[in-house]
Every structure is written in C-alpha cells, then in structure tokens.
Short mmCIF file of C-alpha atoms and ligand atoms in Angstrom, two decimals:
data_model
loop_
_atom_site.label_atom_id
_atom_site.label_comp_id
_atom_site.label_asym_id
_atom_site.label_seq_id
_atom_site.Cartn_x
_atom_site.Cartn_y
_atom_site.Cartn_z
CA MET A 1 0.13 -0.06 0.00
CA PRO A 2 1.22 3.44 -0.81
CA THR A 3 1.78 5.70 2.13
CA SER A 4 -0.21 8.93 2.81
CA VAL A 5 1.88 11.79 3.86
CA THR A 6 1.03 15.37 4.09
CA ALA A 7 2.15 18.18 1.57
CA ARG A 8 1.44 21.73 0.47
CA ALA A 9 -0.45 21.99 -3.08
CA THR A 10 -1.51 24.75 -5.04
CA ALA A 11 -4.73 23.98 -7.31
CA GLY A 12 -3.77 26.37 -10.16
CA PRO A 13 -1.72 29.39 -11.25
CA SER A 14 -3.42 32.06 -8.97
CA GLU A 15 -4.53 29.71 -6.08
CA PRO A 16 -3.06 29.77 -2.80
CA PHE A 17 -1.30 26.77 -1.11
CA THR A 18 -3.34 24.33 1.09
CA GLN A 19 -2.27 21.37 3.25
CA VAL A 20 -3.21 18.29 1.30
CA THR A 21 -2.42 14.55 1.75
CA ILE A 22 -0.72 12.96 -0.94
CA GLU A 23 0.43 9.21 -1.57
CA ARG A 24 4.14 7.96 -1.88
CA ARG A 25 4.53 4.82 -3.61
CA ASP A 26 5.55 1.59 -1.99
CA LEU A 27 9.39 1.22 -1.94
CA GLY A 28 10.64 -0.89 -4.91
CA PRO A 29 14.18 -2.54 -4.51
CA HIS A 30 15.93 0.55 -5.46
CA ASP A 31 13.69 3.21 -3.98
CA VAL A 32 14.67 5.44 -1.00
CA LYS A 33 12.14 7.03 1.46
CA ILE A 34 13.29 10.34 2.85
CA LYS A 35 12.00 12.43 5.61
CA VAL A 36 12.26 15.82 4.45
CA HIS A 37 13.69 18.37 6.70
CA TYR A 38 13.91 21.34 4.60
CA ALA A 39 12.85 22.22 0.91
CA GLY A 40 14.21 25.11 -0.90
CA ILE A 41 11.91 27.70 -2.87
CA CYS A 42 13.37 27.77 -6.58
CA HIS A 43 12.24 30.36 -8.99
CA SER A 44 11.51 27.57 -11.34
CA ASP A 45 8.78 26.42 -8.87
CA ILE A 46 7.12 29.79 -9.25
CA HIS A 47 7.36 29.59 -12.97
CA THR A 48 5.67 26.31 -12.83
CA GLY A 49 3.00 26.95 -10.16
CA ARG A 50 2.10 29.94 -12.16
CA ASP A 51 2.24 28.26 -15.44
CA GLU A 52 4.52 30.54 -17.06
CA TRP A 53 6.39 27.83 -18.84
CA ALA A 54 2.89 26.33 -20.21
CA GLY A 55 1.60 22.74 -19.61
CA THR A 56 1.44 22.51 -15.67
CA HIS A 57 -0.45 19.80 -14.04
CA PHE A 58 -2.64 20.63 -11.00
CA PRO A 59 -2.77 20.35 -8.29
CA LEU A 60 0.90 20.96 -7.94
CA VAL A 61 3.13 19.91 -4.96
CA PRO A 62 6.26 21.87 -6.12
CA GLY A 63 10.00 21.55 -4.61
CA HIS A 64 13.25 20.29 -6.06
CA GLU A 65 15.51 21.47 -3.24
CA VAL A 66 15.24 18.70 -0.64
CA ALA A 67 17.48 17.94 2.26
CA GLY A 68 16.41 15.20 4.82
CA THR A 69 17.30 11.83 6.26
CA VAL A 70 16.88 8.46 4.82
CA GLU A 71 14.07 6.81 6.78
CA GLU A 72 13.86 3.44 4.87
CA VAL A 73 15.55 1.76 2.01
CA GLY A 74 14.44 -0.94 -0.80
CA GLU A 75 16.07 -4.27 -0.56
CA ALA A 76 18.87 -3.54 -3.46
CA VAL A 77 19.72 -0.08 -2.12
CA THR A 78 23.51 -0.08 -1.16
CA LYS A 79 24.13 3.90 -2.03
CA VAL A 80 22.73 4.93 1.23
CA LYS A 81 21.39 3.67 4.65
CA VAL A 82 18.84 4.41 7.21
CA GLY A 83 19.76 7.57 8.81
CA ASP A 84 21.98 9.09 6.17
CA ARG A 85 21.80 12.93 5.66
CA VAL A 86 20.78 13.34 2.05
CA GLY A 87 19.58 15.71 -0.73
CA VAL A 88 17.46 15.27 -3.82
CA GLY A 89 17.40 17.89 -6.58
CA VAL A 90 15.40 18.31 -9.92
CA MET A 91 15.79 14.70 -10.92
CA VAL A 92 14.32 11.51 -9.52
CA ASP A 93 14.63 8.96 -12.25
CA SER A 94 16.46 8.47 -15.93
CA CYS A 95 16.63 5.53 -18.09
CA GLY A 96 20.34 4.88 -16.95
CA GLU A 97 21.22 3.28 -20.31
CA CYS A 98 21.42 5.92 -22.98
CA GLY A 99 24.43 8.09 -23.85
CA ALA A 100 23.48 11.02 -21.66
CA CYS A 101 22.92 8.64 -18.65
CA THR A 102 26.11 6.88 -19.14
CA ASP A 103 27.93 10.17 -19.66
CA GLY A 104 26.70 11.31 -16.27
CA GLN A 105 24.49 13.98 -17.89
CA GLU A 106 21.07 12.53 -16.62
CA GLN A 107 19.19 15.65 -16.80
CA PHE A 108 19.39 15.05 -20.91
CA CYS A 109 18.38 11.52 -20.72
CA GLU A 110 17.16 10.53 -24.13
CA ARG A 111 14.08 8.64 -22.70
CA GLY A 112 13.48 11.93 -20.58
CA MET A 113 14.32 12.37 -17.07
CA VAL A 114 11.67 12.25 -14.53
CA GLU A 115 11.65 15.52 -12.51
CA GLN A 116 10.69 15.82 -8.78
CA TYR A 117 7.16 17.45 -9.97
CA ASN A 118 5.15 18.30 -12.76
CA SER A 119 6.45 15.14 -14.38
CA ARG A 120 5.21 11.60 -14.94
CA GLY A 121 7.35 8.55 -13.52
CA TYR A 122 8.25 5.91 -15.91
CA ASP A 123 5.24 3.97 -13.88
CA GLY A 124 2.87 6.68 -15.43
CA HIS A 125 2.19 8.25 -12.16
CA TRP A 126 2.71 12.09 -11.45
CA HIS A 127 5.43 12.56 -9.27
CA ASP A 128 5.01 15.26 -6.36
CA GLY A 129 7.76 17.55 -5.28
CA GLY A 130 9.58 18.20 -1.98
CA TYR A 131 7.21 20.78 -0.21
CA SER A 132 6.08 17.49 1.65
CA THR A 133 7.13 15.54 4.83
CA HIS A 134 8.51 12.52 2.95
CA THR A 135 9.35 11.86 -0.45
CA VAL A 136 10.41 8.23 -2.32
CA VAL A 137 12.95 8.33 -5.00
CA LYS A 138 15.50 6.04 -6.90
CA ASP A 139 18.58 5.52 -5.15
CA HIS A 140 20.86 6.79 -7.76
CA PHE A 141 19.18 10.29 -7.68
CA VAL A 142 19.96 10.80 -3.71
CA CYS A 143 23.22 12.40 -2.85
CA HIS A 144 24.96 12.45 0.36
CA ILE A 145 24.99 15.68 2.01
CA PRO A 146 28.58 15.82 4.17
CA GLU A 147 28.57 16.61 7.92
CA GLY A 148 29.57 20.03 8.33
CA ILE A 149 26.90 21.50 6.10
CA GLY A 150 23.62 22.12 8.10
CA LEU A 151 20.62 20.58 6.23
CA ASP A 152 18.79 23.94 6.06
CA VAL A 153 21.49 25.66 3.95
CA ALA A 154 22.20 22.50 2.01
CA ALA A 155 18.72 22.21 0.69
CA PRO A 156 19.02 25.03 -1.89
CA LEU A 157 22.49 23.48 -3.07
CA MET A 158 20.41 20.76 -4.88
CA CYS A 159 19.16 23.06 -7.64
CA ALA A 160 20.69 26.55 -7.37
CA GLY A 161 24.12 25.04 -6.06
CA ILE A 162 24.64 22.58 -8.83
CA THR A 163 22.98 24.77 -11.49
CA THR A 164 25.50 27.35 -10.99
CA TYR A 165 28.71 25.01 -10.16
CA SER A 166 28.06 22.98 -13.38
CA PRO A 167 28.54 25.85 -15.95
CA LEU A 168 31.51 27.48 -13.57
CA LYS A 169 33.42 24.28 -13.79
CA ARG A 170 32.64 23.52 -17.66
CA TRP A 171 33.67 27.00 -18.79
CA GLY A 172 36.99 26.93 -16.25
CA ALA A 173 36.05 29.54 -13.45
CA GLY A 174 39.50 29.77 -11.39
CA PRO A 175 42.55 31.87 -10.60
CA GLY A 176 43.02 34.55 -13.30
CA LYS A 177 39.54 34.34 -14.66
CA ARG A 178 37.00 36.97 -14.33
CA VAL A 179 33.27 36.08 -13.64
CA GLY A 180 30.18 38.03 -14.10
CA VAL A 181 27.10 37.01 -12.17
CA VAL A 182 23.90 38.66 -13.42
CA GLY A 183 21.22 38.80 -11.10
CA LEU A 184 21.77 38.52 -7.34
CA GLY A 185 18.95 36.03 -6.30
CA GLY A 186 18.92 32.25 -5.19
CA LEU A 187 21.15 30.97 -8.29
CA GLY A 188 23.11 34.28 -8.44
CA HIS A 189 24.51 34.19 -4.80
CA MET A 190 25.25 30.60 -5.08
CA ALA A 191 27.17 31.35 -8.46
CA VAL A 192 29.19 34.33 -6.67
CA LYS A 193 30.12 31.92 -3.69
CA LEU A 194 31.21 29.09 -5.85
CA ALA A 195 33.27 31.16 -8.28
CA VAL A 196 34.80 33.06 -5.34
CA ALA A 197 35.84 29.57 -3.73
CA MET A 198 37.25 28.35 -7.27
CA GLY A 199 39.50 31.31 -7.07
CA ALA A 200 38.05 33.67 -9.75
CA GLU A 201 37.79 37.33 -9.74
CA VAL A 202 34.02 37.93 -9.52
CA ALA A 203 31.87 40.87 -10.27
CA VAL A 204 28.07 41.03 -9.64
CA LEU A 205 25.85 42.72 -12.33
CA SER A 206 22.22 43.81 -10.61
CA ARG A 207 19.74 46.20 -10.83
CA THR A 208 19.26 46.68 -7.11
CA ALA A 209 21.77 48.88 -5.57
CA ALA A 210 20.91 47.91 -2.04
CA LYS A 211 22.55 44.37 -2.86
CA ALA A 212 26.03 45.84 -3.19
CA ASP A 213 27.01 45.34 0.41
CA ASP A 214 25.80 41.67 0.16
CA ALA A 215 27.75 41.03 -2.86
CA ALA A 216 30.87 42.16 -1.07
CA ALA A 217 30.06 40.12 1.72
CA LEU A 218 29.53 37.05 -0.51
CA GLY A 219 33.08 37.78 -1.78
CA ALA A 220 32.42 39.70 -4.91
CA GLN A 221 35.23 42.26 -5.67
CA HIS A 222 33.03 44.47 -7.94
CA PHE A 223 29.33 45.55 -8.09
CA LEU A 224 27.92 46.86 -11.38
CA ASN A 225 24.72 48.59 -11.00
CA THR A 226 22.77 47.60 -14.26
CA SER A 227 20.15 50.34 -13.76
CA GLU A 228 22.53 52.86 -13.90
CA ALA A 229 23.02 54.13 -17.36
CA GLY A 230 26.68 53.64 -18.67
CA ALA A 231 27.68 51.34 -15.54
CA LEU A 232 28.59 48.64 -17.94
CA LYS A 233 30.99 50.92 -20.29
CA ALA A 234 34.07 50.48 -18.38
CA HIS A 235 33.90 46.72 -18.43
CA ARG A 236 33.79 46.05 -21.93
CA ALA A 237 35.84 43.24 -23.17
CA SER A 238 36.82 42.13 -19.71
CA PHE A 239 34.89 39.02 -18.66
CA ASP A 240 36.19 35.40 -19.37
CA LEU A 241 32.57 34.07 -18.42
CA ILE A 242 29.10 35.46 -17.46
CA ILE A 243 26.49 33.58 -15.78
CA ASN A 244 23.07 35.03 -16.48
CA THR A 245 20.85 33.81 -13.69
CA VAL A 246 17.75 36.59 -14.85
CA SER A 247 14.66 35.13 -16.17
CA ALA A 248 13.51 38.38 -17.69
CA PRO A 249 14.83 38.71 -21.33
CA LEU A 250 17.97 40.85 -20.96
CA ASP A 251 19.99 42.92 -23.78
CA MET A 252 22.16 39.70 -24.58
CA SER A 253 24.24 41.82 -27.26
CA GLY A 254 25.12 43.99 -24.30
CA LEU A 255 26.20 41.19 -22.15
CA LEU A 256 28.41 39.63 -24.85
CA ASP A 257 30.14 43.00 -25.46
CA LEU A 258 31.51 42.48 -21.81
CA LEU A 259 33.19 39.50 -22.83
CA ARG A 260 36.90 39.14 -23.55
CA ARG A 261 38.02 37.27 -26.80
CA GLY A 262 36.62 33.45 -26.59
CA GLY A 263 34.53 34.32 -23.48
CA ALA A 264 30.88 32.80 -22.75
CA VAL A 265 27.84 34.00 -21.70
CA VAL A 266 25.79 31.19 -20.24
CA ASN A 267 22.31 31.50 -19.68
CA VAL A 268 20.72 29.62 -16.78
CA GLY A 269 17.78 32.08 -16.30
CA ALA A 270 14.64 30.49 -17.88
CA PRO A 271 12.06 33.16 -19.19
CA PRO A 272 8.34 32.31 -19.77
CA ALA A 273 7.32 30.17 -22.83
CA ASP A 274 6.78 32.68 -25.48
CA THR A 275 10.10 34.57 -25.09
CA THR A 276 12.57 35.28 -27.86
CA ILE A 277 15.80 37.37 -27.44
CA PRO A 278 17.18 39.10 -30.56
CA ILE A 279 20.94 39.46 -31.12
CA HIS A 280 22.84 39.94 -34.18
CA PRO A 281 25.49 37.31 -34.96
CA PHE A 282 28.22 40.02 -35.06
CA SER A 283 27.73 39.94 -31.41
CA LEU A 284 29.33 36.66 -31.37
CA ILE A 285 31.61 36.76 -34.63
CA GLN A 286 33.44 39.44 -33.33
CA GLY A 287 35.66 37.86 -30.55
CA ASP A 288 34.72 34.36 -31.10
CA LYS A 289 32.12 34.56 -28.25
CA VAL A 290 29.63 31.83 -27.24
CA TRP A 291 26.12 32.11 -25.85
CA ALA A 292 25.59 29.05 -24.21
CA GLY A 293 22.87 27.29 -21.88
CA SER A 294 23.01 25.06 -18.80
CA MET A 295 20.73 22.86 -16.97
CA ILE A 296 21.35 21.84 -13.61
CA GLY A 297 23.96 19.04 -13.56
CA GLY A 298 24.43 15.44 -13.54
CA ILE A 299 24.34 13.52 -10.34
CA ALA A 300 28.10 12.77 -9.79
CA ARG A 301 28.80 16.36 -10.46
CA THR A 302 26.22 17.19 -7.87
CA GLN A 303 27.98 14.96 -5.37
CA GLU A 304 31.08 16.66 -6.39
CA MET A 305 29.58 20.10 -5.79
CA LEU A 306 28.33 19.04 -2.33
CA ASP A 307 31.90 17.78 -1.34
CA PHE A 308 33.36 21.14 -2.60
CA CYS A 309 30.79 23.16 -0.69
CA ALA A 310 31.51 21.12 2.53
CA GLU A 311 35.51 21.71 1.81
CA HIS A 312 34.84 25.41 1.38
CA GLY A 313 32.20 25.94 4.02
CA ILE A 314 29.73 26.91 1.75
CA GLY A 315 25.96 26.78 2.21
CA ALA A 316 23.18 29.08 0.99
CA ASP A 317 22.19 32.42 2.71
CA ILE A 318 18.52 31.61 3.91
CA GLU A 319 15.32 32.86 5.08
CA LEU A 320 13.60 29.79 7.10
CA ILE A 321 9.93 30.04 6.81
CA SER A 322 6.87 27.93 7.87
CA ALA A 323 4.72 26.27 5.33
CA ASP A 324 1.98 28.92 5.71
CA GLU A 325 4.16 31.34 4.58
CA ILE A 326 4.77 29.86 1.02
CA ASP A 327 2.24 32.34 -0.92
CA THR A 328 4.17 35.35 0.87
CA ALA A 329 7.53 33.79 0.10
CA TRP A 330 6.57 33.40 -3.60
CA ASP A 331 5.52 37.03 -3.95
CA ARG A 332 8.76 38.28 -2.35
CA VAL A 333 10.78 36.01 -4.74
CA VAL A 334 9.22 37.71 -7.63
CA ASP A 335 9.83 41.01 -6.30
CA SER A 336 13.48 40.06 -5.74
CA ASP A 337 13.05 40.39 -2.06
CA VAL A 338 14.81 37.53 -0.70
CA ARG A 339 18.18 37.10 1.01
CA TYR A 340 18.66 34.86 -0.89
CA ARG A 341 16.69 31.69 -0.69
CA PHE A 342 13.58 30.70 1.33
CA VAL A 343 13.52 27.48 2.99
CA ILE A 344 10.52 25.77 4.15
CA ASP A 345 10.81 24.04 7.54
CA ALA A 346 9.29 20.56 6.60
CA ALA A 347 8.07 20.36 10.30
CA THR A 348 5.47 22.84 9.72
CA ILE A 349 4.09 21.11 6.45
P1 LIG B 1 15.64 34.80 -8.17
O1 LIG B 1 15.94 34.10 -6.88
O2 LIG B 1 14.11 35.21 -8.30
O3 LIG B 1 16.66 35.51 -8.74
C1 LIG B 1 16.57 36.29 -9.99
C2 LIG B 1 17.31 37.40 -9.75
O4 LIG B 1 17.40 38.27 -11.20
C3 LIG B 1 16.69 38.71 -9.02
O5 LIG B 1 17.09 38.42 -7.57
C4 LIG B 1 17.17 39.69 -9.42
O6 LIG B 1 18.43 40.05 -9.03
C5 LIG B 1 17.30 39.48 -11.10
N1 LIG B 1 15.89 39.99 -11.77
C6 LIG B 1 14.82 39.35 -11.51
N2 LIG B 1 13.90 40.05 -12.42
C7 LIG B 1 14.65 40.66 -13.13
C8 LIG B 1 14.27 41.73 -14.36
N3 LIG B 1 13.06 41.91 -14.73
N4 LIG B 1 15.41 42.19 -15.09
C9 LIG B 1 16.51 42.07 -14.54
N5 LIG B 1 16.87 41.24 -13.52
C10 LIG B 1 15.88 40.72 -12.59
O7 LIG B 1 15.33 33.44 -9.00
P2 LIG B 1 16.40 32.01 -9.10
O8 LIG B 1 15.77 30.88 -8.17
O9 LIG B 1 17.59 32.36 -8.93
O10 LIG B 1 16.21 31.57 -10.56
C11 LIG B 1 16.72 32.32 -11.68
C12 LIG B 1 16.33 31.68 -13.12
O11 LIG B 1 16.83 30.57 -13.19
C13 LIG B 1 14.95 31.40 -13.25
O12 LIG B 1 14.13 31.56 -14.41
C14 LIG B 1 14.64 29.82 -12.74
O13 LIG B 1 13.71 29.13 -13.14
C15 LIG B 1 15.99 29.51 -13.45
N6 LIG B 1 16.70 27.99 -13.02
C16 LIG B 1 17.28 27.51 -14.02
C17 LIG B 1 17.77 26.20 -14.01
C18 LIG B 1 18.50 25.48 -14.77
O14 LIG B 1 18.72 24.39 -15.09
N7 LIG B 1 18.90 26.25 -15.90
C19 LIG B 1 17.91 25.82 -12.59
C20 LIG B 1 17.18 26.43 -11.58
C21 LIG B 1 16.61 27.65 -11.96
P3 LIG B 1 19.12 41.67 -9.06
O15 LIG B 1 17.91 42.21 -7.99
O16 LIG B 1 20.12 41.38 -8.38
O17 LIG B 1 18.86 42.35 -10.18
ZN1 LIG B 2 15.40 25.01 -9.25
#
C-alpha cells in the first residue's frame, strides 16, 4: 500500500497553497524513502506554479531542493542507509542506459528524465515535489550531504548550487579568470560563493543597488549597478565568463560586449514560454564568443559540488519559513526581495 503523507499544493496558477494528503509509492528494490527536513523555494517552482512555461499539471506539489534523512530503503539499495543525511534535486529518475545517462548527464536522458514535480514517472504516475513531509525516489538520484553543512543551508544546493557550479566548472572558472554573475538571487548568490571559492575574480551585475554590500560580503570584488546608465561601459571586453541567472529577457548583445575574446555568456535563467531574445550574429562573430545554456547538472557532478561546498564551508544564505508562508514567499521572490533563498521548515508542512 502506498503511504499517505502531508504536503502543500496549489490547485491553479493563482490559487493559494493548502495542506493536502498525497500518496508516496511503496518502496521498490531501488527506492529510498526520505524524511524531508527542509525544502528550498526555487524560482522554477514559481514559473511552474504560475504556469509561465505552459503545460503545468495541477494540483501541483512543487519543490526540488530537498534535504533530509533516509527513513527506509528498498532491498537492493547500497548507496545510502537509514539515518543518512541526503539531498534530492530536480531529477528523480532517468533511463540509466542512454548516452547522456552513461555520460553522467542524466538531465538530458534520451528517454526523458523524471523530475520531482510536474512530471510523470516511468510508471505513468505524476511525481509530487518536495513541499512535503516525505518523498520516495530512486537511489541513484539521492546525494550525500556531508557532515559540516547544515541540512537547512544544504537544501538550496540541490538546484541553485548545482545549476551554477556546473557551468562554472565547464567554462573553467578559477584563478586568473574574471566571472560576472547577472542577478543576485537564489542562483546568483550561489554562483558568487562558488566562483569566489574556485579562485575567480567575481563581479555582480545587479539592478538592485541595495545588494551591493551583500555582494561584497559574498566575496565579489566588483558590483555593477545595471540600472545606472553607462555602468557597464568601463567593463567592455573584460570578462571570461558571465552567468546570467535572470529570467526576464535582457539585452544579450550588451552582455556579450562585456566578454573578452573567446568568452562565454551562459544562460541559466529560464524566461516564460513565449520569450525570444534577438541578437545579431556579429555580437558572437567579433571575438569568437559563445552564448550558451546550462541545465542543472548530473548526479556525479552534484555530489562533487556538495563535497566542494563542505570543503569550502559553503551553504546557501537562507530565510527559514513555515509552510503557511509559502504564498508570501513566492511573491517576495518575484519582487527580488529574498536574501537569498527561502527554505521551508518541513516540520510545519
Ligand atoms: P531569483 O531568486 O528570483 O533570482 C533572480 C534574480 O534576477 C533576482 O534576484 C534579480 O536580481 C534578477 N532579476 C529578476 N527580475 C529581473 C528583471 N526583470 N530584470 C533584471 N533582473 C531581474 O530566481 P532563481 O531561483 O535564482 O532562478 C533564476 C532563474 O533561473 C529562473 O528563471 C529559474 O527558473 C531558472 N533556473 C534555471 C535552472 C537551470 O537548470 N538552467 C535551474 C534553476 C533555476 P537583482 O536584484 O540582483 O537584479
Ligand atoms: Zn530550481
């Protein structure tokens, strides 16, 4: 018999969250049952919950930044044991056999990975996300949260952490490299912490002047106020890598203009479904530049990121909330009024 657990769900794009009972499946041989301690609020939860990417299945239990402890394991599970501190991110299943999966890029599984929420499992059932007291997921998608990182500040690493760590690694952030981070929100503040820990020189590009002191406290050497006319002029051709976390469409040619020869702007921000961003190819041609995208990261890379965070004493900067505050928290995220990730205390769900 599936287990009934408590969760918070929204019934439609403008509906408030309510307490609901959902079912978690019986444990298969490779399943892990996790007691959720904390669940981060990612802006993707909001894009999905407000149907900004189109095609949301309601009622929706969002949440793909889960940190908790293992409560029960299936008979074939060896990766974790009861009591372990663990995290689950965006992915909860993939085929495990295609080129992407065997390359450690499960997020691009050719059969289609299964996400924590708004996604059907290979058994045909919709999977509910982490705004819940418990979840059941396949062992491969469970990562170890090292001792030394609190579970509350670890939860956002499972999406915001890996989504920024992955392109920083791929594009070689490190000593001698100048990295720009556009938008100081959940992803942005993690990008700054991680790039600083990798040894890069980091600049925050933000439209919110009030975040300048925070940017410095996070370790950024520079703060460029993008709402000031001409603020970027002095920084033309000076960055090796720019991570753009903003979901609103920005002037991409303007960002490409900030790159040195051979540099890359990597988009992780994910605009609404009908968005297009015009750029003239000359913005890329002149200086051999790259406009790239990046999506979360594979499971091995996610574990590597967690170990890196433990080694460097990195967790997210969070505002801990109760489950009754989710609606207010979502509005505050949309207003860029979060320092820098809301995390739900699952004991209040
Ligand atoms: P967030 O906490 O809301 O941060 C976004 C930041 O962007 C804001 O704090 C704000 O920073 C800036 N911003 C917001 N609206 C803006 C506008 N209209 N113009 C310019 N700047 C604006 O969101 P998040 O959780 O970090 O997520 C950011 C985006 O990444 C979302 O679209 C999310 O869906 C996406 N995402 C993608 C992946 C992936 O795998 N690629 C994974 C997770 C999330 P300032 O106040 O500093 O300007
Ligand atoms: Zn996310």
